[in-house]
CSV table of N, CA and C in Angstrom, one decimal:
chain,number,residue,atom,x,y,z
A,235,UNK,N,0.8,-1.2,0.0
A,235,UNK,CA,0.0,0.0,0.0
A,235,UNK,C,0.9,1.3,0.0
A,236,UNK,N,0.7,1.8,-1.0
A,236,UNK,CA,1.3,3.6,-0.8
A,236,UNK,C,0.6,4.6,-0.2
A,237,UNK,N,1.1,5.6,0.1
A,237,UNK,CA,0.7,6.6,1.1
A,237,UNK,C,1.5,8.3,0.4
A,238,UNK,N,0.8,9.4,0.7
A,238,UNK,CA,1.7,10.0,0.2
A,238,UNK,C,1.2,11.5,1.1
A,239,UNK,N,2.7,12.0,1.5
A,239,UNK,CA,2.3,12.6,3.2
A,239,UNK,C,2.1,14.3,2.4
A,240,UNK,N,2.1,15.3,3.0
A,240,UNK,CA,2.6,16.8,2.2
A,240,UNK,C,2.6,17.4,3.9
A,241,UNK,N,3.9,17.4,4.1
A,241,UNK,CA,3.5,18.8,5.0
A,241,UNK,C,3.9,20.3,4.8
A,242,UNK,N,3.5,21.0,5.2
A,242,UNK,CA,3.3,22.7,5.0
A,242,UNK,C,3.4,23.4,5.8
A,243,UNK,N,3.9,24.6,5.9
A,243,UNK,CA,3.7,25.3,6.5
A,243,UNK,C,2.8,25.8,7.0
A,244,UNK,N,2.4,26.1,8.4
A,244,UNK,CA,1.3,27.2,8.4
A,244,UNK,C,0.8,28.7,7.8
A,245,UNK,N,0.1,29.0,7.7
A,245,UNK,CA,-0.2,30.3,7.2
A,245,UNK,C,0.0,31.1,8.5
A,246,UNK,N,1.3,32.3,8.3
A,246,UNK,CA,1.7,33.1,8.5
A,246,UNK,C,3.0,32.9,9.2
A,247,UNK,N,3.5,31.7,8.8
A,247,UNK,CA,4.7,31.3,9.1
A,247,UNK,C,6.3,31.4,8.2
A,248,UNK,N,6.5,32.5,8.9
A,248,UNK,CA,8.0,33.1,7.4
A,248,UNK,C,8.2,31.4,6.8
A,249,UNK,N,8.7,32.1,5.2
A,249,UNK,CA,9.3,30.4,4.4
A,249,UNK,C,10.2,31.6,4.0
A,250,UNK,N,11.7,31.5,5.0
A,250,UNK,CA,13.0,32.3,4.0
A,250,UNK,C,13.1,31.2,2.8
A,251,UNK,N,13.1,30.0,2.9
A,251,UNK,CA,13.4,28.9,1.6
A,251,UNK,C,12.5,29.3,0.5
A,252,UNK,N,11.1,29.7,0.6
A,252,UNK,CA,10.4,29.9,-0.5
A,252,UNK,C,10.7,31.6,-0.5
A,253,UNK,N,10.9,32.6,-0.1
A,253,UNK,CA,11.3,33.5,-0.4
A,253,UNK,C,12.5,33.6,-1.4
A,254,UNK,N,13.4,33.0,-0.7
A,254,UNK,CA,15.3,33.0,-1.5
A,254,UNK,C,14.5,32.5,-3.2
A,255,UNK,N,13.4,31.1,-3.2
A,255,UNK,CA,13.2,30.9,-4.3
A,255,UNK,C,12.5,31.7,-5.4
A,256,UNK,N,11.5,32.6,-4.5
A,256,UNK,CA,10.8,34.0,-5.7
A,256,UNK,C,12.1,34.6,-5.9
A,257,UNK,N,12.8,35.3,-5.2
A,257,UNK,CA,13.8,36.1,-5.7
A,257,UNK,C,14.8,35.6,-6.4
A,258,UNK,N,15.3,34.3,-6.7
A,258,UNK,CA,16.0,33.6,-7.4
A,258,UNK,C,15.4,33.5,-8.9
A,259,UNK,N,13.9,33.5,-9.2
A,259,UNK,CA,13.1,33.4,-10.0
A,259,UNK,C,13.2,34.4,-10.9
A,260,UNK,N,13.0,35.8,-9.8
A,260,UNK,CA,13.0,37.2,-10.2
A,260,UNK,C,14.5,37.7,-11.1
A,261,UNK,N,15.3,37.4,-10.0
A,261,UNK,CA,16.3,37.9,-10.7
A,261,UNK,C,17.0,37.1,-12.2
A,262,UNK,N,16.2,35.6,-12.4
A,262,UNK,CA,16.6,35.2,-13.7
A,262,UNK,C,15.7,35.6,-14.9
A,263,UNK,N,14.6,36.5,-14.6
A,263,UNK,CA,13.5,37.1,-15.3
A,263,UNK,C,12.2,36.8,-15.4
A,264,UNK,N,12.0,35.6,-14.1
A,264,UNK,CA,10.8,35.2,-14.3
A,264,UNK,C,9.6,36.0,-12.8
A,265,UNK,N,9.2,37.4,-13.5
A,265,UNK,CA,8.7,38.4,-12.9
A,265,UNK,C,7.1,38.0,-12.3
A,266,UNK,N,7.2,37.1,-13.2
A,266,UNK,CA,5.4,36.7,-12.9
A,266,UNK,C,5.0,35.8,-11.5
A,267,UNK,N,6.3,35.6,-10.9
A,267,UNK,CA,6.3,34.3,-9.9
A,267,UNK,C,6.0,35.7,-8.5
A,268,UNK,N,4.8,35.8,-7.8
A,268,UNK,CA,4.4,36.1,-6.7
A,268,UNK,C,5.1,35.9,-5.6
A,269,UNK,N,4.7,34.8,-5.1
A,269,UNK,CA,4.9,34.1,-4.0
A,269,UNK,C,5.6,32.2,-4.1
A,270,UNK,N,6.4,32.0,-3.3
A,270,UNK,CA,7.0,30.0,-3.5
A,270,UNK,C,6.9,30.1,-1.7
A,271,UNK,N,5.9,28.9,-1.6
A,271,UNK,CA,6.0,28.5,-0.4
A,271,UNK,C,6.5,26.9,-0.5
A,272,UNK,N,7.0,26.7,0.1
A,272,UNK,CA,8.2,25.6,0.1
A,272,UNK,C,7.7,24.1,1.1
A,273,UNK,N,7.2,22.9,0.7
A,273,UNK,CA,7.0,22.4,1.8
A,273,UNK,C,7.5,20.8,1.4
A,274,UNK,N,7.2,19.9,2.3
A,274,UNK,CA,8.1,18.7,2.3
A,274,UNK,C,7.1,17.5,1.4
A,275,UNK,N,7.0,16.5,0.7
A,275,UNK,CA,6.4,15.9,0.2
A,275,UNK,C,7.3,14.3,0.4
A,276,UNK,N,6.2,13.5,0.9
A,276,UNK,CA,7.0,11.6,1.1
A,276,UNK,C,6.1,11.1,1.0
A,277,UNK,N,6.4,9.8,-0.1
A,277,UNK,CA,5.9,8.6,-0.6
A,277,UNK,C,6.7,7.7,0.6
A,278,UNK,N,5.4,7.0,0.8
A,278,UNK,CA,5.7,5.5,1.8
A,278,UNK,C,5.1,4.9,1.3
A,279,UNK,N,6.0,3.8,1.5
A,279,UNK,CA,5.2,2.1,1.0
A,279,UNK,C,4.7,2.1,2.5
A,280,UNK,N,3.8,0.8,2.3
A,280,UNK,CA,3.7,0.1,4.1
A,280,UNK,C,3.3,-1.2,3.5
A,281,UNK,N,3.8,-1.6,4.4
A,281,UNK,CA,3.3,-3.2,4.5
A,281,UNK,C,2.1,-3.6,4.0
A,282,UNK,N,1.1,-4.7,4.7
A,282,UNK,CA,0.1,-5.4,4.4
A,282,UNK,C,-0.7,-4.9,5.3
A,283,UNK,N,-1.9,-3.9,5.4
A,283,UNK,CA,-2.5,-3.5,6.4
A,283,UNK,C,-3.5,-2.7,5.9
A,284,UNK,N,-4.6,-2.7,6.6
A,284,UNK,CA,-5.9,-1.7,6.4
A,284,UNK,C,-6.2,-0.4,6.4
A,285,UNK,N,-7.1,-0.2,5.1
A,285,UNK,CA,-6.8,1.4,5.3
A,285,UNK,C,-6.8,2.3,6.2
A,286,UNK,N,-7.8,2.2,7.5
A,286,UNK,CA,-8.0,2.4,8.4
A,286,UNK,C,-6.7,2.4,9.4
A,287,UNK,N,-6.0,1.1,9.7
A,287,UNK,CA,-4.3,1.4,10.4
A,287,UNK,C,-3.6,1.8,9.8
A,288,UNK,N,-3.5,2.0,8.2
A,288,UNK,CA,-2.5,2.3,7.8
A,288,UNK,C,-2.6,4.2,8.0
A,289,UNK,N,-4.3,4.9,7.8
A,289,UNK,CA,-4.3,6.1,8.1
A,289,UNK,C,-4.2,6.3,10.1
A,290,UNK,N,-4.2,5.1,10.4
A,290,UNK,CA,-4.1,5.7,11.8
A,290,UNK,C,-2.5,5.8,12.4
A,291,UNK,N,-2.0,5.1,11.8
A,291,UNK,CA,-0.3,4.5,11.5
A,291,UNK,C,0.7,6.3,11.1
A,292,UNK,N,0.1,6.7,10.2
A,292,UNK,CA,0.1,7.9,9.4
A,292,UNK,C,0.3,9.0,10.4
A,293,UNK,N,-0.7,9.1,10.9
A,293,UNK,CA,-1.5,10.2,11.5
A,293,UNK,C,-0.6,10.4,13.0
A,294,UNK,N,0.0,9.3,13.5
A,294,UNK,CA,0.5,9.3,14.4
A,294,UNK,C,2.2,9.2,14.0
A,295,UNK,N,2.4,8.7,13.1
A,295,UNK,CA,3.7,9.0,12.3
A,295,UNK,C,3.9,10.8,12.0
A,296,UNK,N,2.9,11.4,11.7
A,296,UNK,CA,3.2,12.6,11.6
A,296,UNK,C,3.4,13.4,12.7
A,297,UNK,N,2.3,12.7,13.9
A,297,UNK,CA,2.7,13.9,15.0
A,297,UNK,C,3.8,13.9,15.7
A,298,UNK,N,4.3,12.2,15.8
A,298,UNK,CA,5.6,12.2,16.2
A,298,UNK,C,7.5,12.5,15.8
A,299,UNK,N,6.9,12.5,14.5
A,299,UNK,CA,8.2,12.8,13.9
A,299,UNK,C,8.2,13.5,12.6
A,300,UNK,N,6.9,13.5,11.6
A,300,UNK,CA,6.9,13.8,10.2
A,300,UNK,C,6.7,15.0,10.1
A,301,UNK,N,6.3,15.9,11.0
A,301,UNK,CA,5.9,17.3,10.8
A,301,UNK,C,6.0,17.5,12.2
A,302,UNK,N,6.1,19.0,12.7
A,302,UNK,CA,6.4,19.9,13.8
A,302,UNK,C,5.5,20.7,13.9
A,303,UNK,N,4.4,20.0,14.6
A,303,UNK,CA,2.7,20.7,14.4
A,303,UNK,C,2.6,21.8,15.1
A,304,UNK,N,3.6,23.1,15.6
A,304,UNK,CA,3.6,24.1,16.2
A,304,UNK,C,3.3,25.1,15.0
A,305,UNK,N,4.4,24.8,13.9
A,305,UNK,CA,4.2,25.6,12.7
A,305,UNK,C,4.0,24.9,11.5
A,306,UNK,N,3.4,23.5,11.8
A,306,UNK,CA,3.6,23.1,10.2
A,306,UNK,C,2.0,22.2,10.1
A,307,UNK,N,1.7,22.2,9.2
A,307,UNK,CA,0.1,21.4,8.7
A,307,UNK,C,0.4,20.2,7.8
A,308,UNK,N,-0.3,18.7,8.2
A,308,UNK,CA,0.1,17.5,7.4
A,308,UNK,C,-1.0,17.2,6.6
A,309,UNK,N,-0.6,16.6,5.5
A,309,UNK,CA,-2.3,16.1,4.5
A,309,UNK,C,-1.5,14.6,4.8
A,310,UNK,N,-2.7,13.6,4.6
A,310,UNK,CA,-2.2,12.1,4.3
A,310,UNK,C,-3.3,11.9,3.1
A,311,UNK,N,-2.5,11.1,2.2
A,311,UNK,CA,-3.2,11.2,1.0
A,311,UNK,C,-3.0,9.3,0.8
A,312,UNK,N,-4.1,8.4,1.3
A,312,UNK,CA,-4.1,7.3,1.2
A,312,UNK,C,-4.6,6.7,-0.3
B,206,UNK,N,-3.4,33.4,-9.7
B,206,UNK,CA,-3.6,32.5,-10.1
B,206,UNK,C,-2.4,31.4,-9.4
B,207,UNK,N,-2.9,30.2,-8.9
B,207,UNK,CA,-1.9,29.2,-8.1
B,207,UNK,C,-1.5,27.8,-9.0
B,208,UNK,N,-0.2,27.7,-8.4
B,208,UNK,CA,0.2,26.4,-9.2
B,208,UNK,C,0.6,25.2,-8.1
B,209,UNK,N,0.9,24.1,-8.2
B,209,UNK,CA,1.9,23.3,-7.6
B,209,UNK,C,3.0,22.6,-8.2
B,210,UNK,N,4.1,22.4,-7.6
B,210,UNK,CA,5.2,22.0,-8.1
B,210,UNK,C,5.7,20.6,-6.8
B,211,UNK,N,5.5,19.5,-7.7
B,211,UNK,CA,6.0,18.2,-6.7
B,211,UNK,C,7.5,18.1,-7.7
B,212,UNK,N,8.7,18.2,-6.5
B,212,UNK,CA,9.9,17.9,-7.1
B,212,UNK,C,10.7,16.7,-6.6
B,213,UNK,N,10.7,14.8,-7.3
B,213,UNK,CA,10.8,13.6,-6.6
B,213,UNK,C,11.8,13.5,-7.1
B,214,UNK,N,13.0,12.7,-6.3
B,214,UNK,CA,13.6,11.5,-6.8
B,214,UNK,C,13.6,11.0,-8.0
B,215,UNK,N,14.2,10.5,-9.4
B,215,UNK,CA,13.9,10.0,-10.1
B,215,UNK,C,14.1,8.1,-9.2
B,216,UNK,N,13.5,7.4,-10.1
B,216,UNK,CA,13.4,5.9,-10.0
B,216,UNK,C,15.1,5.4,-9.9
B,217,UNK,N,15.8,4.8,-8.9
B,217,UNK,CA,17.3,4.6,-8.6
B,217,UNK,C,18.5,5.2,-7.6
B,218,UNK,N,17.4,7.0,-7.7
B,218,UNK,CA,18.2,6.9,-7.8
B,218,UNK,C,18.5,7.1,-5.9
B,219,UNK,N,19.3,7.0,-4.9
B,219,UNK,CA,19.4,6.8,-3.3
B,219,UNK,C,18.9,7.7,-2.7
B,220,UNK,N,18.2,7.5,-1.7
B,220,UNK,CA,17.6,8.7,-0.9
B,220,UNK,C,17.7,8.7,0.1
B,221,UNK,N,18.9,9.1,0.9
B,221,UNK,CA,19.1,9.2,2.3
B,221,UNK,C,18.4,9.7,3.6
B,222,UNK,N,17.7,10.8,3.0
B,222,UNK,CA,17.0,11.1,4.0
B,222,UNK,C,15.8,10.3,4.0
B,223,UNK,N,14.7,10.1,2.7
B,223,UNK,CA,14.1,8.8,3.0
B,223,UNK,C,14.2,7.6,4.1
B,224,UNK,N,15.4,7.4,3.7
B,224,UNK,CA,15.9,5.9,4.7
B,224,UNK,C,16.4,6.3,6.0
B,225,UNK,N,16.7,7.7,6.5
B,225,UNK,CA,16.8,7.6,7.8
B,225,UNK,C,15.5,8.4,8.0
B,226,UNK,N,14.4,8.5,7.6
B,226,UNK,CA,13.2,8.6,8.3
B,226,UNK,C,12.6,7.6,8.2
B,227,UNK,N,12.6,6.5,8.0
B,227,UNK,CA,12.7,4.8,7.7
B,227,UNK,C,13.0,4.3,8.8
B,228,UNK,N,13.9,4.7,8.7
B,228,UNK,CA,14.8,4.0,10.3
B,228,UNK,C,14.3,4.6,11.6
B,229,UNK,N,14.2,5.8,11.5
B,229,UNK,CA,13.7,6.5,12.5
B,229,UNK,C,12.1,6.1,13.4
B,230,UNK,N,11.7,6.0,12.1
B,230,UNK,CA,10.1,5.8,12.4
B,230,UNK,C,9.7,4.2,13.2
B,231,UNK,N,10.9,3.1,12.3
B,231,UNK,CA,11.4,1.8,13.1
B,231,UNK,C,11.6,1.8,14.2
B,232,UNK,N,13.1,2.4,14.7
B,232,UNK,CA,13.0,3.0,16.2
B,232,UNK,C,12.0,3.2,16.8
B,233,UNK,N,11.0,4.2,16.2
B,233,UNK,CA,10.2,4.6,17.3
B,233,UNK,C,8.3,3.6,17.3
B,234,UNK,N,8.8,2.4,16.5
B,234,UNK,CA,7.9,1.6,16.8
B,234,UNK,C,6.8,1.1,15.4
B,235,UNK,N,7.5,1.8,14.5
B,235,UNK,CA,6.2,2.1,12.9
B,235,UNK,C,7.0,1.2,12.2
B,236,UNK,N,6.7,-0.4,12.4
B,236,UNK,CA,7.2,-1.2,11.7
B,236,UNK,C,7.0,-1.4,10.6
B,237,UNK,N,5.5,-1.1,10.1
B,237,UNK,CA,4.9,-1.1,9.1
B,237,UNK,C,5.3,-0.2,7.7
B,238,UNK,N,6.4,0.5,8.2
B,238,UNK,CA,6.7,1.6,6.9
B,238,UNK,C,7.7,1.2,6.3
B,239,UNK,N,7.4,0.4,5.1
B,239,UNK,CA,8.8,-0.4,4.4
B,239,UNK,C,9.7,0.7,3.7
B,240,UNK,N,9.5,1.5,2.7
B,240,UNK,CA,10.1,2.7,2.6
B,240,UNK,C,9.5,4.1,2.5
B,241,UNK,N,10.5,4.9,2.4
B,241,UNK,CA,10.2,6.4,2.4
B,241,UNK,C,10.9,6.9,1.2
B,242,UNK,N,10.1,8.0,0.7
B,242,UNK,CA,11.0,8.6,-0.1
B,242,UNK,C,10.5,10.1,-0.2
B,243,UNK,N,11.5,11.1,-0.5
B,243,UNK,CA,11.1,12.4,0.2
B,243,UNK,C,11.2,13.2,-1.2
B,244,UNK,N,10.2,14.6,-1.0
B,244,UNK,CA,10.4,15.5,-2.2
B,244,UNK,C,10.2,16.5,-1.8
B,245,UNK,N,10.1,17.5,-2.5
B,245,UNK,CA,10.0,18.7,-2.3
B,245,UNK,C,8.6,19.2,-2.8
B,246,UNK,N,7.9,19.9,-2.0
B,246,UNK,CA,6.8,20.2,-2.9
B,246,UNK,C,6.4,22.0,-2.4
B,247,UNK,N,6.2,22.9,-3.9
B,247,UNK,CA,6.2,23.9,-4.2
B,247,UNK,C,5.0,24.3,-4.2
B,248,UNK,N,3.9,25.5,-3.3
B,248,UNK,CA,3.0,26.3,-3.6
B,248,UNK,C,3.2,27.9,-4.3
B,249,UNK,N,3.4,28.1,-5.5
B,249,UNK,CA,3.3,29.2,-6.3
B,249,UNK,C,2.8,30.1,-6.4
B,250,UNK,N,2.4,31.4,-6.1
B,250,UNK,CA,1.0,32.3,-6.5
B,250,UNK,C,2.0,32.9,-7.6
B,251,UNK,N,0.9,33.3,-8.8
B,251,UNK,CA,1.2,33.7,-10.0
B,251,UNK,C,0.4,34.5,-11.0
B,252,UNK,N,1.0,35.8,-10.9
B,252,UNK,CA,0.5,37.1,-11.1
B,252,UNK,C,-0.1,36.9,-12.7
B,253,UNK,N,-1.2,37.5,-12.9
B,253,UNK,CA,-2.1,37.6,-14.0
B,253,UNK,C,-1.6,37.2,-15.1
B,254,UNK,N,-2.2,35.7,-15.4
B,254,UNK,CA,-1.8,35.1,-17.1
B,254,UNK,C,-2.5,34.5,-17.2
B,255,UNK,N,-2.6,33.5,-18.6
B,255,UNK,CA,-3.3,32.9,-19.1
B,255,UNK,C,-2.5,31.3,-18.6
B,256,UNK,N,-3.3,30.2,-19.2
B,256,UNK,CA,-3.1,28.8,-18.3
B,256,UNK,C,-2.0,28.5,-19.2
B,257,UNK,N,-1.6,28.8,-20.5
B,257,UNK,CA,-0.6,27.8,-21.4
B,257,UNK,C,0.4,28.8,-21.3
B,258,UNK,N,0.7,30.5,-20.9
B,258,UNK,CA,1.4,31.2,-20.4
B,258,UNK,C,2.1,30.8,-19.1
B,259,UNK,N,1.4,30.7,-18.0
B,259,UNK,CA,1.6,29.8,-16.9
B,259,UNK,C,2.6,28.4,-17.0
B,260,UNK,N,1.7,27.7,-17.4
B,260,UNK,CA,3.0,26.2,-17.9
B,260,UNK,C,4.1,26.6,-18.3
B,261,UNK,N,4.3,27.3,-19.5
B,261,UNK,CA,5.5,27.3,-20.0
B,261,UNK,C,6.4,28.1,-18.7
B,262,UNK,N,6.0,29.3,-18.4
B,262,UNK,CA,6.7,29.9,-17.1
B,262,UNK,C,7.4,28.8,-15.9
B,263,UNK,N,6.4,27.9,-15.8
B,263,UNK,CA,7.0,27.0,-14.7
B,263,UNK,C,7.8,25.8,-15.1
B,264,UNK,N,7.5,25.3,-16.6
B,264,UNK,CA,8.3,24.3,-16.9
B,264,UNK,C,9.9,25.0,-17.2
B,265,UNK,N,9.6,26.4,-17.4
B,265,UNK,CA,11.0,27.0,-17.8
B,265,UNK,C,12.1,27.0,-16.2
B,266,UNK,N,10.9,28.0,-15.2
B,266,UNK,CA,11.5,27.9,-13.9
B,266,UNK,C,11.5,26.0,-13.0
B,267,UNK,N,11.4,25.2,-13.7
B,267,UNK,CA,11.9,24.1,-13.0
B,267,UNK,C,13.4,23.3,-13.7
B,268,UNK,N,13.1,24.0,-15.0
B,268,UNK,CA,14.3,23.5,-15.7
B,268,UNK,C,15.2,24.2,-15.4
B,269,UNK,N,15.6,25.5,-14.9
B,269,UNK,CA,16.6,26.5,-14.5
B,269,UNK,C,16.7,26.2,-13.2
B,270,UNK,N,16.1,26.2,-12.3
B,270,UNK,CA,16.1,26.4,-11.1
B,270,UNK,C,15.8,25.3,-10.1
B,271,UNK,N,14.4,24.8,-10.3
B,271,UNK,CA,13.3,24.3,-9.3
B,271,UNK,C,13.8,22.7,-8.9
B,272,UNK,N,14.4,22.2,-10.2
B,272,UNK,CA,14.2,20.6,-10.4
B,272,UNK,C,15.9,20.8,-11.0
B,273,UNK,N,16.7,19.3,-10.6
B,273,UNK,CA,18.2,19.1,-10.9
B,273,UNK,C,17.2,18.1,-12.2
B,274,UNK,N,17.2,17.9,-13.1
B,274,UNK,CA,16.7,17.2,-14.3
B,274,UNK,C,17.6,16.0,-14.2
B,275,UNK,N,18.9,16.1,-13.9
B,275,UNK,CA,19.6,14.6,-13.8
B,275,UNK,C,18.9,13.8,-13.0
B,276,UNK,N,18.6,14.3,-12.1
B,276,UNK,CA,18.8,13.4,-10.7
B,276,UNK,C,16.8,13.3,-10.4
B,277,UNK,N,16.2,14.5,-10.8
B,277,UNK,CA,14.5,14.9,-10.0
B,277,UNK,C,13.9,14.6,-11.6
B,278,UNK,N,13.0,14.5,-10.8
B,278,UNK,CA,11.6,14.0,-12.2
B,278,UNK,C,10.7,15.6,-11.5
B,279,UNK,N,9.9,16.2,-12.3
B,279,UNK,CA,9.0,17.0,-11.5
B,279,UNK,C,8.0,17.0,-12.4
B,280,UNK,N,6.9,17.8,-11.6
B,280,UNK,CA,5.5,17.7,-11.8
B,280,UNK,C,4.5,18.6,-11.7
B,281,UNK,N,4.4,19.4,-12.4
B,281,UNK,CA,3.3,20.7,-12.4
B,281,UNK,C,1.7,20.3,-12.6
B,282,UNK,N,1.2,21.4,-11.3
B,282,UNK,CA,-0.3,21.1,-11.1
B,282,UNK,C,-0.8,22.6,-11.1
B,283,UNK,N,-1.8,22.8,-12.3
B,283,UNK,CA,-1.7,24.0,-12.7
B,283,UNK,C,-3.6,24.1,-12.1
């Protein structure tokens, strides 16, 4: 079974990484780029298991190590 | 107008940080997660165009900048 995580930033939490990347944009000419918010994306296999453990599996994989839920938001995409 | 940008691993090629969040998650009990594999994923805002204007802008800024083409496969969600 695959799984595929996205975590993000919160909204209103500085991204200097997506910042450095507009301005990196800008100064190669590409003027049209607003805003780059920058966030983490992972594909997991898992074993042989139900969708239901595998999203509970997840869910608790993210709060303890996959994201930093003070400033960051997780999707699990089963 | 918003985009997304998934930037993976191509197929081969080693992903270290994958495997020590693999390992990590083993340590801490998540036996079930056979592997990991990690990317980068981009939220865009993008100042007044048209959708086939748009694309080409981003497939240009992933080929210069966003995406190492050797090594990353990437992925625009327009």
């Amino acid at each position: 079974m695959k799984a595929r995580i996205y975590v993000t930033l919160k909204k209103g939490v500085l991204d200097p990484q997506g910042k450095a990347i507009q301005r990196s944009l800008s100064h190669l000419g590409f003027d049209g780029v607003e805003e780059v918010r920058v966030g983490k994306f992972m594909e997991v296999r898992l074993g042989a298991m139900g969708r239901e453990e595998a999203e509970k599996l997840l869910q608790d994989a993210c709060r303890r190590l996959l994201a930093n839920t003070v400033i960051e938001d997780y999707r699990i995409e089963l």
